[in-house]
Amino acid sequence: MEENQIKHGNYHKYYEFRPEDTRSGILKRSLGELWNARKAAPESGDDECVFLLDVGCNRGLFTAKVKTIVQEVTGRKVCATGVDIDPVLCEQATSSVPEVNFLCGNLLEIATSCSSGCDQDPIESHMQQLGIGQFDVVCCFSVLMYIHLNGGDDGLRAVLDYLCRRGKLLILELQPWKKYLDQVRRLKRSRSEVYEHYEALEWRGNDGRLESYITNYVIEKGFHLLQESEERNEFDRKIWIFEKK
């Protein structure tokens, strides 16, 4: 189980090595500025629920924080859903954070096999139960690197396409290229394995080049960049917030 966690990032002890960090403050300040300016407010009425999706939710502890932040910033009820690849983590999340709905699913597989719609998409099924066509807010914190390494450029683009279709406001925390290099070495050291798509990646590079490939692609999909946080957290990562045009 631990070896699989290394490859896909579904660490069961994630909150032990990444406890309370600065992401919460950065996110709250960023969203607060945007909502105060009414630039990012969902189109629905002020008395309606804000529907939130957190991709790669792990045990759901940070999902609960994000729900609270969005609720405080908007002054509206938040209906939150988390999705994770790991069934054990989803069970733990459901038990410890009952106010959030948690789904188990491999987003890379969902995005690549169900791009035109299929019966094996738990997120789509959950949206139908909620009676929504899109989430107001879709979050993806430090997850896309694992999707990129396991699925290659095409896999990452498929996931970005999927997220862009599912959300009005998209919040991304991206790992820099140097983290990719660390992760590749870690997998080789722990399992004597390599990510099969790694050498063929064209979306790569330090000094913000990797991040530019990703953020520019989201913009090409009909979003505009509302904010790139000036602050970086202790893992040297920024938060990008996009809104669908």
PDB file of N, CA and C in Angstrom, residues 26-27 30 34 138 140-141 169-176 208 210-212 214-216 219 225-229 232 236-243:
ATOM      1  N   ILE A  26      -3.423  31.972   2.555  1.00  0.00           N
ATOM      2  CA  ILE A  26      -3.273  32.476   1.187  1.00  0.00           C
ATOM      3  C   ILE A  26      -4.596  32.370   0.442  1.00  0.00           C
ATOM      4  N   LEU A  27      -5.252  31.225   0.566  1.00  0.00           N
ATOM      5  CA  LEU A  27      -6.523  31.015  -0.131  1.00  0.00           C
ATOM      6  C   LEU A  27      -7.586  31.985   0.372  1.00  0.00           C
ATOM      7  N   SER A  30      -6.865  35.500  -0.921  1.00  0.00           N
ATOM      8  CA  SER A  30      -7.084  35.599  -2.368  1.00  0.00           C
ATOM      9  C   SER A  30      -8.570  35.622  -2.699  1.00  0.00           C
ATOM     10  N   LEU A  34     -11.236  38.732  -4.194  1.00  0.00           N
ATOM     11  CA  LEU A  34     -12.040  38.546  -5.391  1.00  0.00           C
ATOM     12  C   LEU A  34     -13.526  38.695  -5.102  1.00  0.00           C
ATOM     13  N   VAL A 138     -14.158  24.526  -8.221  1.00  0.00           N
ATOM     14  CA  VAL A 138     -13.406  23.267  -8.301  1.00  0.00           C
ATOM     15  C   VAL A 138     -11.985  23.536  -7.837  1.00  0.00           C
ATOM     16  N   CYS A 140      -8.048  21.973  -6.839  1.00  0.00           N
ATOM     17  CA  CYS A 140      -7.093  20.889  -7.080  1.00  0.00           C
ATOM     18  C   CYS A 140      -5.757  21.321  -6.476  1.00  0.00           C
ATOM     19  N   PHE A 141      -5.492  20.839  -5.253  1.00  0.00           N
ATOM     20  CA  PHE A 141      -4.316  21.269  -4.509  1.00  0.00           C
ATOM     21  C   PHE A 141      -3.217  20.203  -4.563  1.00  0.00           C
ATOM     22  N   LEU A 169     -15.434  28.262 -11.310  1.00  0.00           N
ATOM     23  CA  LEU A 169     -14.229  28.857 -10.726  1.00  0.00           C
ATOM     24  C   LEU A 169     -13.253  27.712 -10.472  1.00  0.00           C
ATOM     25  N   LEU A 170     -12.035  27.848 -10.953  1.00  0.00           N
ATOM     26  CA  LEU A 170     -11.043  26.781 -10.837  1.00  0.00           C
ATOM     27  C   LEU A 170      -9.862  27.285 -10.019  1.00  0.00           C
ATOM     28  N   ILE A 171      -9.531  26.544  -8.946  1.00  0.00           N
ATOM     29  CA  ILE A 171      -8.424  26.913  -8.061  1.00  0.00           C
ATOM     30  C   ILE A 171      -7.369  25.818  -8.129  1.00  0.00           C
ATOM     31  N   LEU A 172      -6.151  26.190  -8.517  1.00  0.00           N
ATOM     32  CA  LEU A 172      -5.073  25.219  -8.681  1.00  0.00           C
ATOM     33  C   LEU A 172      -3.878  25.579  -7.797  1.00  0.00           C
ATOM     34  N   GLU A 173      -3.333  24.580  -7.134  1.00  0.00           N
ATOM     35  CA  GLU A 173      -2.027  24.684  -6.486  1.00  0.00           C
ATOM     36  C   GLU A 173      -1.110  23.726  -7.249  1.00  0.00           C
ATOM     37  N   LEU A 174      -0.095  24.269  -7.909  1.00  0.00           N
ATOM     38  CA  LEU A 174       0.741  23.475  -8.803  1.00  0.00           C
ATOM     39  C   LEU A 174       2.113  23.212  -8.197  1.00  0.00           C
ATOM     40  N   GLN A 175       2.599  21.982  -8.380  1.00  0.00           N
ATOM     41  CA  GLN A 175       3.961  21.659  -7.968  1.00  0.00           C
ATOM     42  C   GLN A 175       4.951  22.098  -9.045  1.00  0.00           C
ATOM     43  N   PRO A 176       6.073  22.702  -8.657  1.00  0.00           N
ATOM     44  CA  PRO A 176       7.073  23.133  -9.632  1.00  0.00           C
ATOM     45  C   PRO A 176       7.840  21.938 -10.191  1.00  0.00           C
ATOM     46  N   GLY A 208       9.122  28.519 -13.686  1.00  0.00           N
ATOM     47  CA  GLY A 208       7.745  28.810 -14.040  1.00  0.00           C
ATOM     48  C   GLY A 208       7.299  28.305 -15.397  1.00  0.00           C
ATOM     49  N   LEU A 210       6.891  25.165 -16.537  1.00  0.00           N
ATOM     50  CA  LEU A 210       5.875  24.121 -16.399  1.00  0.00           C
ATOM     51  C   LEU A 210       4.529  24.721 -16.022  1.00  0.00           C
ATOM     52  N   GLU A 211       4.538  25.598 -15.034  1.00  0.00           N
ATOM     53  CA  GLU A 211       3.297  26.224 -14.597  1.00  0.00           C
ATOM     54  C   GLU A 211       2.637  27.013 -15.725  1.00  0.00           C
ATOM     55  N   SER A 212       3.444  27.626 -16.571  1.00  0.00           N
ATOM     56  CA  SER A 212       2.899  28.402 -17.695  1.00  0.00           C
ATOM     57  C   SER A 212       2.180  27.518 -18.700  1.00  0.00           C
ATOM     58  N   ILE A 214       0.558  24.840 -18.047  1.00  0.00           N
ATOM     59  CA  ILE A 214      -0.716  24.454 -17.456  1.00  0.00           C
ATOM     60  C   ILE A 214      -1.685  25.625 -17.412  1.00  0.00           C
ATOM     61  N   THR A 215      -1.231  26.753 -16.907  1.00  0.00           N
ATOM     62  CA  THR A 215      -2.139  27.895 -16.778  1.00  0.00           C
ATOM     63  C   THR A 215      -2.570  28.433 -18.138  1.00  0.00           C
ATOM     64  N   ASN A 216      -1.684  28.451 -19.113  1.00  0.00           N
ATOM     65  CA  ASN A 216      -2.058  28.904 -20.453  1.00  0.00           C
ATOM     66  C   ASN A 216      -3.083  27.970 -21.086  1.00  0.00           C
ATOM     67  N   ILE A 219      -6.458  28.796 -19.727  1.00  0.00           N
ATOM     68  CA  ILE A 219      -6.941  30.020 -20.365  1.00  0.00           C
ATOM     69  C   ILE A 219      -7.461  29.729 -21.764  1.00  0.00           C
ATOM     70  N   LEU A 225      -7.555  34.307 -16.030  1.00  0.00           N
ATOM     71  CA  LEU A 225      -6.851  34.252 -14.753  1.00  0.00           C
ATOM     72  C   LEU A 225      -7.280  35.437 -13.902  1.00  0.00           C
ATOM     73  N   LEU A 226      -7.935  35.142 -12.781  1.00  0.00           N
ATOM     74  CA  LEU A 226      -8.350  36.190 -11.865  1.00  0.00           C
ATOM     75  C   LEU A 226      -7.220  36.608 -10.948  1.00  0.00           C
ATOM     76  N   GLN A 227      -6.462  35.604 -10.495  1.00  0.00           N
ATOM     77  CA  GLN A 227      -5.410  35.935  -9.534  1.00  0.00           C
ATOM     78  C   GLN A 227      -4.341  34.850  -9.481  1.00  0.00           C
ATOM     79  N   GLU A 228      -3.114  35.283  -9.442  1.00  0.00           N
ATOM     80  CA  GLU A 228      -1.969  34.429  -9.139  1.00  0.00           C
ATOM     81  C   GLU A 228      -1.397  34.945  -7.827  1.00  0.00           C
ATOM     82  N   SER A 229      -1.449  34.144  -6.797  1.00  0.00           N
ATOM     83  CA  SER A 229      -1.078  34.637  -5.479  1.00  0.00           C
ATOM     84  C   SER A 229       0.361  35.150  -5.460  1.00  0.00           C
ATOM     85  N   ARG A 232       3.880  32.616  -1.672  1.00  0.00           N
ATOM     86  CA  ARG A 232       4.133  31.196  -1.857  1.00  0.00           C
ATOM     87  C   ARG A 232       4.069  30.526  -0.489  1.00  0.00           C
ATOM     88  N   ASP A 236       6.952  26.355  -1.504  1.00  0.00           N
ATOM     89  CA  ASP A 236       7.293  27.171  -2.670  1.00  0.00           C
ATOM     90  C   ASP A 236       6.251  27.043  -3.774  1.00  0.00           C
ATOM     91  N   ARG A 237       4.982  26.974  -3.401  1.00  0.00           N
ATOM     92  CA  ARG A 237       3.904  26.838  -4.379  1.00  0.00           C
ATOM     93  C   ARG A 237       2.932  28.002  -4.272  1.00  0.00           C
ATOM     94  N   LYS A 238       2.445  28.437  -5.415  1.00  0.00           N
ATOM     95  CA  LYS A 238       1.450  29.497  -5.485  1.00  0.00           C
ATOM     96  C   LYS A 238       0.069  28.890  -5.690  1.00  0.00           C
ATOM     97  N   ILE A 239      -0.943  29.751  -5.609  1.00  0.00           N
ATOM     98  CA  ILE A 239      -2.306  29.368  -5.917  1.00  0.00           C
ATOM     99  C   ILE A 239      -2.791  30.230  -7.077  1.00  0.00           C
ATOM    100  N   TRP A 240      -3.360  29.572  -8.082  1.00  0.00           N
ATOM    101  CA  TRP A 240      -3.928  30.252  -9.251  1.00  0.00           C
ATOM    102  C   TRP A 240      -5.440  30.108  -9.203  1.00  0.00           C
ATOM    103  N   ILE A 241      -6.157  31.201  -9.467  1.00  0.00           N
ATOM    104  CA  ILE A 241      -7.618  31.187  -9.478  1.00  0.00           C
ATOM    105  C   ILE A 241      -8.103  31.659 -10.850  1.00  0.00           C
ATOM    106  N   PHE A 242      -8.913  30.822 -11.505  1.00  0.00           N
ATOM    107  CA  PHE A 242      -9.439  31.109 -12.844  1.00  0.00           C
ATOM    108  C   PHE A 242     -10.959  31.157 -12.785  1.00  0.00           C
ATOM    109  N   GLU A 243     -11.541  31.952 -13.673  1.00  0.00           N
ATOM    110  CA  GLU A 243     -12.986  32.013 -13.797  1.00  0.00           C
ATOM    111  C   GLU A 243     -13.385  31.766 -15.244  1.00  0.00           C
TER     112      GLU A 243
END
